[in-house]
Amino acid sequence: MSQTPPVSQSRHPRATFSAGPQRQAIALILVHNDPALEFQREEASGSRVYVNQISEALAKLGWQVDVFTRKTNPDDPTIVQHSPHHRTIRLVAGPQEFIPRDRLLEHMPAFVEAFRKFQTKDGFHYPLVHTHYWLAGWVGLQLKQESNIQLVHTYHSLAAVKYAGMAQKPLVADHRMAVERHTLVGANCIVATSPQEQETLRELVATPGNVQVIPGGTDLDVFHQMSRSDARAQLGLSPSENVVLHVGRFDPRKGIETLVRACAQIKQMDTLAGEPLRLLLVGAADDAESLAERDRIQSLVAELGLNAVTEFVGQVGHDRLPLYYTAADVCVVPSQFEPFGLVALEAMACGTPVVASDVGGLKFAVVPEETGLLVAPQDVDGFAGAIARILSDDLWAHRLRRQASLRVQQNFSWSAVAARLSDLYRRLLAQSLTGDLLSVPMAPTTAAALSSLPAEPLE
Ligand code: UDP
């Protein structure tokens, strides 16, 4: 496929921002995770799911959506056309091979250069760029310094939280924190995925900056209530088992250790009336860090005598994941922090109660006593007690299931998320045309803070 720049009838695309018959092209950037790669070749992360879902939904709302990512294999096509107005464009920035995200910063100037070349080939200019995760945020800041774009950023994960209390921070930690601070101040708008993420940004990153809260969503066509007995039969699980589920990457911050320790306690309790416990751990371990964490969890499972009840399922695609959520009695999200936590929503959409850490976006997704329970992170006793409460009270669990599914149906669809993003983009583009600062309020200190951005890319 050729590298034709996005369709625009105008050489002055900022003058045609309407998503009407002449589609306005916008760029989404997710550097470290290729949204177009087939499922088994790429890590299942929240940012990838988010970008895939909103880009398709935005295209349906009338935008031309171009998603830019880094090319990791010379055999992959440069452009993948997902639907008539949604495509992924792979830019060459550094060796065309997998590079762990913590070692990607040095290749970001090349990414900026490749983006610049792509869009200027025909004198084209994306007037709005929505970046995802800090590496793309860095790219967005460079683009904003040199051209008139509206920069929107979503963090998906925050260094200030990730590295808090960590004795040995990786080399990239300080750069990442600086970039995340600059992005908060320099972007035209930050999209936080929960009010809790907004608070965290204010507390731990910076006070200036325009932050709008637009919660994440879930695909209701994929994640919805189904027959639990069918799901169990398909997965070879017995109807009498107490199935506890975790879905997510093997990352120490996901708190899987807390869940395993809690399950060891539950096994000792007499609340399960002799019915067997089953712990399912769904998720990938495909880089050195996550393989090390999976090995650590496997040792812990053995040490606590849980080998016979624990299954390391591996990565499961969204085609089969609803079966796991549906089959489970409870889905546990024991993360130390989650800006949003898509897994909690997916489980709830399938009618599965969620026991989650009382942090970040999980506080927003889960309504305690109505759709699940919230527990202090790393509180093994608390998690054991909460999980056991749900497992031992069928009537209440039934009510939780119904309410969980209703909450997601009523509040969290990707099409609703895209509609709110679309409205935000329109207002930002209108503001850039008219200079109307009232429509999207900017923090008064933004201009001053922008001028303190490093002139050169951060090394
Ligand atoms: N996921 C998946 N298969 C797996 C594990 C995870 O599809 O084996 C998906 C999961 O359904 C969710 C995303 O990966 O959509 C994880 O998002 P979340 O926000 O919970 O965590 P993050 O990866 O952003 O920390």
PDB file of N, CA and C in Angstrom, residues 261-347:
ATOM      1  N   ARG A 261      -1.789 -15.011  47.996  1.00  0.00           N
ATOM      2  CA  ARG A 261      -1.750 -15.167  49.465  1.00  0.00           C
ATOM      3  C   ARG A 261      -3.178 -15.202  50.031  1.00  0.00           C
ATOM      4  N   ALA A 262      -4.053 -14.371  49.458  1.00  0.00           N
ATOM      5  CA  ALA A 262      -5.450 -14.365  49.931  1.00  0.00           C
ATOM      6  C   ALA A 262      -6.107 -15.720  49.660  1.00  0.00           C
ATOM      7  N   CYS A 263      -5.813 -16.305  48.487  1.00  0.00           N
ATOM      8  CA  CYS A 263      -6.410 -17.611  48.148  1.00  0.00           C
ATOM      9  C   CYS A 263      -5.907 -18.686  49.105  1.00  0.00           C
ATOM     10  N   ALA A 264      -4.643 -18.585  49.504  1.00  0.00           N
ATOM     11  CA  ALA A 264      -4.117 -19.569  50.472  1.00  0.00           C
ATOM     12  C   ALA A 264      -4.909 -19.469  51.777  1.00  0.00           C
ATOM     13  N   GLN A 265      -5.239 -18.246  52.172  1.00  0.00           N
ATOM     14  CA  GLN A 265      -6.050 -18.075  53.403  1.00  0.00           C
ATOM     15  C   GLN A 265      -7.456 -18.639  53.216  1.00  0.00           C
ATOM     16  N   ILE A 266      -8.057 -18.349  52.056  1.00  0.00           N
ATOM     17  CA  ILE A 266      -9.443 -18.805  51.813  1.00  0.00           C
ATOM     18  C   ILE A 266      -9.510 -20.338  51.865  1.00  0.00           C
ATOM     19  N   LYS A 267      -8.462 -20.976  51.355  1.00  0.00           N
ATOM     20  CA  LYS A 267      -8.434 -22.454  51.360  1.00  0.00           C
ATOM     21  C   LYS A 267      -8.516 -23.020  52.775  1.00  0.00           C
ATOM     22  N   GLN A 268      -7.964 -22.238  53.699  1.00  0.00           N
ATOM     23  CA  GLN A 268      -7.985 -22.701  55.108  1.00  0.00           C
ATOM     24  C   GLN A 268      -9.333 -22.429  55.787  1.00  0.00           C
ATOM     25  N   MET A 269     -10.130 -21.521  55.196  1.00  0.00           N
ATOM     26  CA  MET A 269     -11.398 -21.127  55.848  1.00  0.00           C
ATOM     27  C   MET A 269     -12.433 -22.229  55.648  1.00  0.00           C
ATOM     28  N   ASP A 270     -13.452 -22.265  56.515  1.00  0.00           N
ATOM     29  CA  ASP A 270     -14.486 -23.280  56.296  1.00  0.00           C
ATOM     30  C   ASP A 270     -15.723 -22.691  55.606  1.00  0.00           C
ATOM     31  N   THR A 271     -15.577 -21.451  55.052  1.00  0.00           N
ATOM     32  CA  THR A 271     -16.740 -20.789  54.439  1.00  0.00           C
ATOM     33  C   THR A 271     -17.167 -21.417  53.122  1.00  0.00           C
ATOM     34  N   LEU A 272     -16.265 -22.194  52.474  1.00  0.00           N
ATOM     35  CA  LEU A 272     -16.598 -22.708  51.144  1.00  0.00           C
ATOM     36  C   LEU A 272     -17.401 -24.009  51.194  1.00  0.00           C
ATOM     37  N   ALA A 273     -17.779 -24.435  52.375  1.00  0.00           N
ATOM     38  CA  ALA A 273     -18.622 -25.628  52.570  1.00  0.00           C
ATOM     39  C   ALA A 273     -18.120 -26.822  51.763  1.00  0.00           C
ATOM     40  N   GLY A 274     -16.821 -26.990  51.767  1.00  0.00           N
ATOM     41  CA  GLY A 274     -16.240 -28.161  51.106  1.00  0.00           C
ATOM     42  C   GLY A 274     -16.136 -28.055  49.592  1.00  0.00           C
ATOM     43  N   GLU A 275     -16.634 -26.963  48.995  1.00  0.00           N
ATOM     44  CA  GLU A 275     -16.541 -26.841  47.529  1.00  0.00           C
ATOM     45  C   GLU A 275     -15.132 -26.391  47.151  1.00  0.00           C
ATOM     46  N   PRO A 276     -14.586 -26.979  46.100  1.00  0.00           N
ATOM     47  CA  PRO A 276     -13.183 -26.686  45.788  1.00  0.00           C
ATOM     48  C   PRO A 276     -12.961 -25.249  45.292  1.00  0.00           C
ATOM     49  N   LEU A 277     -11.761 -24.746  45.559  1.00  0.00           N
ATOM     50  CA  LEU A 277     -11.365 -23.417  45.090  1.00  0.00           C
ATOM     51  C   LEU A 277     -10.555 -23.582  43.811  1.00  0.00           C
ATOM     52  N   ARG A 278     -10.734 -22.663  42.881  1.00  0.00           N
ATOM     53  CA  ARG A 278      -9.942 -22.699  41.640  1.00  0.00           C
ATOM     54  C   ARG A 278      -9.466 -21.272  41.344  1.00  0.00           C
ATOM     55  N   LEU A 279      -8.165 -21.117  41.166  1.00  0.00           N
ATOM     56  CA  LEU A 279      -7.610 -19.790  40.855  1.00  0.00           C
ATOM     57  C   LEU A 279      -7.107 -19.782  39.423  1.00  0.00           C
ATOM     58  N   LEU A 280      -7.687 -18.898  38.594  1.00  0.00           N
ATOM     59  CA  LEU A 280      -7.262 -18.795  37.195  1.00  0.00           C
ATOM     60  C   LEU A 280      -6.487 -17.495  37.001  1.00  0.00           C
ATOM     61  N   LEU A 281      -5.262 -17.613  36.508  1.00  0.00           N
ATOM     62  CA  LEU A 281      -4.443 -16.420  36.249  1.00  0.00           C
ATOM     63  C   LEU A 281      -4.282 -16.279  34.737  1.00  0.00           C
ATOM     64  N   VAL A 282      -5.026 -15.324  34.160  1.00  0.00           N
ATOM     65  CA  VAL A 282      -4.991 -15.096  32.709  1.00  0.00           C
ATOM     66  C   VAL A 282      -4.072 -13.912  32.431  1.00  0.00           C
ATOM     67  N   GLY A 283      -3.153 -14.079  31.482  1.00  0.00           N
ATOM     68  CA  GLY A 283      -2.312 -12.936  31.118  1.00  0.00           C
ATOM     69  C   GLY A 283      -0.962 -13.386  30.614  1.00  0.00           C
ATOM     70  N   ALA A 284      -0.326 -12.463  29.898  1.00  0.00           N
ATOM     71  CA  ALA A 284       0.917 -12.792  29.215  1.00  0.00           C
ATOM     72  C   ALA A 284       2.133 -12.531  30.088  1.00  0.00           C
ATOM     73  N   ALA A 285       3.195 -13.263  29.783  1.00  0.00           N
ATOM     74  CA  ALA A 285       4.519 -12.949  30.325  1.00  0.00           C
ATOM     75  C   ALA A 285       5.463 -13.104  29.146  1.00  0.00           C
ATOM     76  N   ASP A 286       5.790 -11.980  28.482  1.00  0.00           N
ATOM     77  CA  ASP A 286       6.605 -12.146  27.279  1.00  0.00           C
ATOM     78  C   ASP A 286       7.852 -11.275  27.227  1.00  0.00           C
ATOM     79  N   ASP A 287       8.121 -10.515  28.287  1.00  0.00           N
ATOM     80  CA  ASP A 287       9.419  -9.850  28.330  1.00  0.00           C
ATOM     81  C   ASP A 287      10.110 -10.252  29.636  1.00  0.00           C
ATOM     82  N   ALA A 288      11.372  -9.830  29.761  1.00  0.00           N
ATOM     83  CA  ALA A 288      12.183 -10.321  30.891  1.00  0.00           C
ATOM     84  C   ALA A 288      11.512 -10.007  32.229  1.00  0.00           C
ATOM     85  N   GLU A 289      10.971  -8.779  32.345  1.00  0.00           N
ATOM     86  CA  GLU A 289      10.385  -8.349  33.622  1.00  0.00           C
ATOM     87  C   GLU A 289       9.153  -9.193  33.971  1.00  0.00           C
ATOM     88  N   SER A 290       8.283  -9.418  32.988  1.00  0.00           N
ATOM     89  CA  SER A 290       7.064 -10.160  33.305  1.00  0.00           C
ATOM     90  C   SER A 290       7.333 -11.660  33.459  1.00  0.00           C
ATOM     91  N   LEU A 291       8.347 -12.171  32.748  1.00  0.00           N
ATOM     92  CA  LEU A 291       8.710 -13.582  32.953  1.00  0.00           C
ATOM     93  C   LEU A 291       9.234 -13.781  34.370  1.00  0.00           C
ATOM     94  N   ALA A 292      10.016 -12.810  34.842  1.00  0.00           N
ATOM     95  CA  ALA A 292      10.557 -12.909  36.207  1.00  0.00           C
ATOM     96  C   ALA A 292       9.413 -12.876  37.217  1.00  0.00           C
ATOM     97  N   GLU A 293       8.419 -12.017  36.963  1.00  0.00           N
ATOM     98  CA  GLU A 293       7.290 -11.923  37.887  1.00  0.00           C
ATOM     99  C   GLU A 293       6.465 -13.211  37.843  1.00  0.00           C
ATOM    100  N   ARG A 294       6.272 -13.776  36.648  1.00  0.00           N
ATOM    101  CA  ARG A 294       5.504 -15.023  36.585  1.00  0.00           C
ATOM    102  C   ARG A 294       6.228 -16.147  37.331  1.00  0.00           C
ATOM    103  N   ASP A 295       7.558 -16.202  37.190  1.00  0.00           N
ATOM    104  CA  ASP A 295       8.333 -17.232  37.916  1.00  0.00           C
ATOM    105  C   ASP A 295       8.175 -17.042  39.424  1.00  0.00           C
ATOM    106  N   ARG A 296       8.212 -15.786  39.843  1.00  0.00           N
ATOM    107  CA  ARG A 296       8.087 -15.493  41.274  1.00  0.00           C
ATOM    108  C   ARG A 296       6.716 -15.958  41.781  1.00  0.00           C
ATOM    109  N   ILE A 297       5.673 -15.671  40.998  1.00  0.00           N
ATOM    110  CA  ILE A 297       4.311 -16.060  41.407  1.00  0.00           C
ATOM    111  C   ILE A 297       4.177 -17.595  41.399  1.00  0.00           C
ATOM    112  N   GLN A 298       4.799 -18.218  40.395  1.00  0.00           N
ATOM    113  CA  GLN A 298       4.737 -19.692  40.345  1.00  0.00           C
ATOM    114  C   GLN A 298       5.389 -20.306  41.589  1.00  0.00           C
ATOM    115  N   SER A 299       6.512 -19.743  42.015  1.00  0.00           N
ATOM    116  CA  SER A 299       7.188 -20.256  43.222  1.00  0.00           C
ATOM    117  C   SER A 299       6.303 -20.053  44.444  1.00  0.00           C
ATOM    118  N   LEU A 300       5.660 -18.900  44.498  1.00  0.00           N
ATOM    119  CA  LEU A 300       4.801 -18.606  45.654  1.00  0.00           C
ATOM    120  C   LEU A 300       3.614 -19.564  45.712  1.00  0.00           C
ATOM    121  N   VAL A 301       3.044 -19.821  44.533  1.00  0.00           N
ATOM    122  CA  VAL A 301       1.906 -20.752  44.449  1.00  0.00           C
ATOM    123  C   VAL A 301       2.332 -22.120  44.984  1.00  0.00           C
ATOM    124  N   ALA A 302       3.530 -22.568  44.581  1.00  0.00           N
ATOM    125  CA  ALA A 302       4.029 -23.873  45.043  1.00  0.00           C
ATOM    126  C   ALA A 302       4.271 -23.835  46.552  1.00  0.00           C
ATOM    127  N   GLU A 303       4.913 -22.763  46.985  1.00  0.00           N
ATOM    128  CA  GLU A 303       5.257 -22.632  48.412  1.00  0.00           C
ATOM    129  C   GLU A 303       4.003 -22.654  49.291  1.00  0.00           C
ATOM    130  N   LEU A 304       2.911 -22.072  48.796  1.00  0.00           N
ATOM    131  CA  LEU A 304       1.681 -21.991  49.596  1.00  0.00           C
ATOM    132  C   LEU A 304       0.763 -23.212  49.376  1.00  0.00           C
ATOM    133  N   GLY A 305       1.259 -24.187  48.641  1.00  0.00           N
ATOM    134  CA  GLY A 305       0.491 -25.421  48.440  1.00  0.00           C
ATOM    135  C   GLY A 305      -0.725 -25.228  47.541  1.00  0.00           C
ATOM    136  N   LEU A 306      -0.614 -24.304  46.563  1.00  0.00           N
ATOM    137  CA  LEU A 306      -1.777 -24.010  45.704  1.00  0.00           C
ATOM    138  C   LEU A 306      -1.631 -24.564  44.283  1.00  0.00           C
ATOM    139  N   ASN A 307      -0.592 -25.362  44.057  1.00  0.00           N
ATOM    140  CA  ASN A 307      -0.364 -25.871  42.693  1.00  0.00           C
ATOM    141  C   ASN A 307      -1.598 -26.546  42.105  1.00  0.00           C
ATOM    142  N   ALA A 308      -2.252 -27.363  42.926  1.00  0.00           N
ATOM    143  CA  ALA A 308      -3.370 -28.168  42.408  1.00  0.00           C
ATOM    144  C   ALA A 308      -4.587 -27.311  42.059  1.00  0.00           C
ATOM    145  N   VAL A 309      -4.700 -26.134  42.644  1.00  0.00           N
ATOM    146  CA  VAL A 309      -5.910 -25.322  42.386  1.00  0.00           C
ATOM    147  C   VAL A 309      -5.638 -24.137  41.454  1.00  0.00           C
ATOM    148  N   THR A 310      -4.373 -23.925  41.092  1.00  0.00           N
ATOM    149  CA  THR A 310      -4.041 -22.722  40.292  1.00  0.00           C
ATOM    150  C   THR A 310      -3.728 -23.093  38.854  1.00  0.00           C
ATOM    151  N   GLU A 311      -4.252 -22.300  37.933  1.00  0.00           N
ATOM    152  CA  GLU A 311      -3.929 -22.519  36.525  1.00  0.00           C
ATOM    153  C   GLU A 311      -3.364 -21.237  35.924  1.00  0.00           C
ATOM    154  N   PHE A 312      -2.177 -21.340  35.330  1.00  0.00           N
ATOM    155  CA  PHE A 312      -1.596 -20.208  34.597  1.00  0.00           C
ATOM    156  C   PHE A 312      -2.089 -20.340  33.154  1.00  0.00           C
ATOM    157  N   VAL A 313      -3.092 -19.569  32.812  1.00  0.00           N
ATOM    158  CA  VAL A 313      -3.820 -19.783  31.554  1.00  0.00           C
ATOM    159  C   VAL A 313      -3.054 -19.221  30.356  1.00  0.00           C
ATOM    160  N   GLY A 314      -2.243 -18.186  30.562  1.00  0.00           N
ATOM    161  CA  GLY A 314      -1.569 -17.502  29.447  1.00  0.00           C
ATOM    162  C   GLY A 314      -2.480 -16.403  28.894  1.00  0.00           C
ATOM    163  N   GLN A 315      -2.013 -15.785  27.799  1.00  0.00           N
ATOM    164  CA  GLN A 315      -2.788 -14.670  27.224  1.00  0.00           C
ATOM    165  C   GLN A 315      -4.026 -15.200  26.500  1.00  0.00           C
ATOM    166  N   VAL A 316      -5.146 -14.539  26.709  1.00  0.00           N
ATOM    167  CA  VAL A 316      -6.415 -14.949  26.079  1.00  0.00           C
ATOM    168  C   VAL A 316      -6.970 -13.751  25.309  1.00  0.00           C
ATOM    169  N   GLY A 317      -7.416 -13.983  24.095  1.00  0.00           N
ATOM    170  CA  GLY A 317      -7.958 -12.887  23.272  1.00  0.00           C
ATOM    171  C   GLY A 317      -9.372 -12.485  23.692  1.00  0.00           C
ATOM    172  N   HIS A 318      -9.805 -11.319  23.229  1.00  0.00           N
ATOM    173  CA  HIS A 318     -11.144 -10.851  23.592  1.00  0.00           C
ATOM    174  C   HIS A 318     -12.251 -11.753  23.038  1.00  0.00           C
ATOM    175  N   ASP A 319     -11.893 -12.612  22.074  1.00  0.00           N
ATOM    176  CA  ASP A 319     -12.914 -13.538  21.575  1.00  0.00           C
ATOM    177  C   ASP A 319     -13.283 -14.570  22.641  1.00  0.00           C
ATOM    178  N   ARG A 320     -12.290 -14.970  23.479  1.00  0.00           N
ATOM    179  CA  ARG A 320     -12.566 -16.011  24.489  1.00  0.00           C
ATOM    180  C   ARG A 320     -12.602 -15.478  25.918  1.00  0.00           C
ATOM    181  N   LEU A 321     -12.121 -14.254  26.112  1.00  0.00           N
ATOM    182  CA  LEU A 321     -12.065 -13.719  27.479  1.00  0.00           C
ATOM    183  C   LEU A 321     -13.436 -13.653  28.167  1.00  0.00           C
ATOM    184  N   PRO A 322     -14.523 -13.325  27.435  1.00  0.00           N
ATOM    185  CA  PRO A 322     -15.831 -13.297  28.101  1.00  0.00           C
ATOM    186  C   PRO A 322     -16.180 -14.636  28.763  1.00  0.00           C
ATOM    187  N   LEU A 323     -15.704 -15.743  28.184  1.00  0.00           N
ATOM    188  CA  LEU A 323     -15.968 -17.057  28.794  1.00  0.00           C
ATOM    189  C   LEU A 323     -15.363 -17.130  30.193  1.00  0.00           C
ATOM    190  N   TYR A 324     -14.136 -16.618  30.323  1.00  0.00           N
ATOM    191  CA  TYR A 324     -13.452 -16.661  31.624  1.00  0.00           C
ATOM    192  C   TYR A 324     -14.158 -15.772  32.647  1.00  0.00           C
ATOM    193  N   TYR A 325     -14.510 -14.545  32.202  1.00  0.00           N
ATOM    194  CA  TYR A 325     -15.210 -13.649  33.140  1.00  0.00           C
ATOM    195  C   TYR A 325     -16.533 -14.298  33.579  1.00  0.00           C
ATOM    196  N   THR A 326     -17.254 -14.843  32.598  1.00  0.00           N
ATOM    197  CA  THR A 326     -18.576 -15.397  32.898  1.00  0.00           C
ATOM    198  C   THR A 326     -18.479 -16.611  33.821  1.00  0.00           C
ATOM    199  N   ALA A 327     -17.446 -17.428  33.596  1.00  0.00           N
ATOM    200  CA  ALA A 327     -17.297 -18.657  34.395  1.00  0.00           C
ATOM    201  C   ALA A 327     -16.904 -18.346  35.841  1.00  0.00           C
ATOM    202  N   ALA A 328     -16.296 -17.162  36.055  1.00  0.00           N
ATOM    203  CA  ALA A 328     -15.742 -16.868  37.389  1.00  0.00           C
ATOM    204  C   ALA A 328     -16.833 -16.454  38.377  1.00  0.00           C
ATOM    205  N   ASP A 329     -16.631 -16.819  39.649  1.00  0.00           N
ATOM    206  CA  ASP A 329     -17.517 -16.314  40.709  1.00  0.00           C
ATOM    207  C   ASP A 329     -17.126 -14.904  41.088  1.00  0.00           C
ATOM    208  N   VAL A 330     -15.835 -14.641  40.992  1.00  0.00           N
ATOM    209  CA  VAL A 330     -15.366 -13.299  41.348  1.00  0.00           C
ATOM    210  C   VAL A 330     -14.100 -13.000  40.550  1.00  0.00           C
ATOM    211  N   CYS A 331     -13.981 -11.762  40.090  1.00  0.00           N
ATOM    212  CA  CYS A 331     -12.769 -11.319  39.390  1.00  0.00           C
ATOM    213  C   CYS A 331     -12.036 -10.380  40.349  1.00  0.00           C
ATOM    214  N   VAL A 332     -10.754 -10.611  40.527  1.00  0.00           N
ATOM    215  CA  VAL A 332     -10.011  -9.827  41.514  1.00  0.00           C
ATOM    216  C   VAL A 332      -9.006  -8.922  40.801  1.00  0.00           C
ATOM    217  N   VAL A 333      -9.000  -7.647  41.162  1.00  0.00           N
ATOM    218  CA  VAL A 333      -8.058  -6.680  40.574  1.00  0.00           C
ATOM    219  C   VAL A 333      -7.270  -6.046  41.730  1.00  0.00           C
ATOM    220  N   PRO A 334      -6.198  -6.724  42.176  1.00  0.00           N
ATOM    221  CA  PRO A 334      -5.507  -6.280  43.379  1.00  0.00           C
ATOM    222  C   PRO A 334      -4.367  -5.288  43.117  1.00  0.00           C
ATOM    223  N   SER A 335      -4.458  -4.525  42.024  1.00  0.00           N
ATOM    224  CA  SER A 335      -3.359  -3.644  41.591  1.00  0.00           C
ATOM    225  C   SER A 335      -2.995  -2.616  42.658  1.00  0.00           C
ATOM    226  N   GLN A 336      -1.714  -2.237  42.629  1.00  0.00           N
ATOM    227  CA  GLN A 336      -1.312  -1.160  43.540  1.00  0.00           C
ATOM    228  C   GLN A 336      -1.795   0.198  43.036  1.00  0.00           C
ATOM    229  N   PHE A 337      -1.957   0.318  41.728  1.00  0.00           N
ATOM    230  CA  PHE A 337      -2.592   1.520  41.153  1.00  0.00           C
ATOM    231  C   PHE A 337      -3.139   1.177  39.772  1.00  0.00           C
ATOM    232  N   GLU A 338      -4.251   1.775  39.405  1.00  0.00           N
ATOM    233  CA  GLU A 338      -4.793   1.679  38.039  1.00  0.00           C
ATOM    234  C   GLU A 338      -5.395   3.042  37.702  1.00  0.00           C
ATOM    235  N   PRO A 339      -4.908   3.708  36.630  1.00  0.00           N
ATOM    236  CA  PRO A 339      -5.570   4.965  36.255  1.00  0.00           C
ATOM    237  C   PRO A 339      -7.044   4.717  35.956  1.00  0.00           C
ATOM    238  N   PHE A 340      -7.337   3.570  35.324  1.00  0.00           N
ATOM    239  CA  PHE A 340      -8.735   3.230  35.053  1.00  0.00           C
ATOM    240  C   PHE A 340      -9.019   1.773  35.402  1.00  0.00           C
ATOM    241  N   GLY A 341      -8.431   0.826  34.685  1.00  0.00           N
ATOM    242  CA  GLY A 341      -8.661  -0.591  35.002  1.00  0.00           C
ATOM    243  C   GLY A 341      -9.765  -1.179  34.140  1.00  0.00           C
ATOM    244  N   LEU A 342      -9.424  -1.454  32.862  1.00  0.00           N
ATOM    245  CA  LEU A 342     -10.430  -1.975  31.927  1.00  0.00           C
ATOM    246  C   LEU A 342     -10.947  -3.336  32.358  1.00  0.00           C
ATOM    247  N   VAL A 343     -10.067  -4.135  32.991  1.00  0.00           N
ATOM    248  CA  VAL A 343     -10.463  -5.492  33.364  1.00  0.00           C
ATOM    249  C   VAL A 343     -11.668  -5.473  34.309  1.00  0.00           C
ATOM    250  N   ALA A 344     -11.671  -4.553  35.249  1.00  0.00           N
ATOM    251  CA  ALA A 344     -12.798  -4.488  36.201  1.00  0.00           C
ATOM    252  C   ALA A 344     -14.104  -4.273  35.440  1.00  0.00           C
ATOM    253  N   LEU A 345     -14.065  -3.384  34.446  1.00  0.00           N
ATOM    254  CA  LEU A 345     -15.288  -3.103  33.668  1.00  0.00           C
ATOM    255  C   LEU A 345     -15.718  -4.305  32.839  1.00  0.00           C
ATOM    256  N   GLU A 346     -14.728  -4.963  32.209  1.00  0.00           N
ATOM    257  CA  GLU A 346     -15.057  -6.110  31.353  1.00  0.00           C
ATOM    258  C   GLU A 346     -15.729  -7.202  32.195  1.00  0.00           C
ATOM    259  N   ALA A 347     -15.153  -7.448  33.389  1.00  0.00           N
ATOM    260  CA  ALA A 347     -15.724  -8.474  34.270  1.00  0.00           C
ATOM    261  C   ALA A 347     -17.146  -8.089  34.665  1.00  0.00           C
TER     262      ALA A 347
END
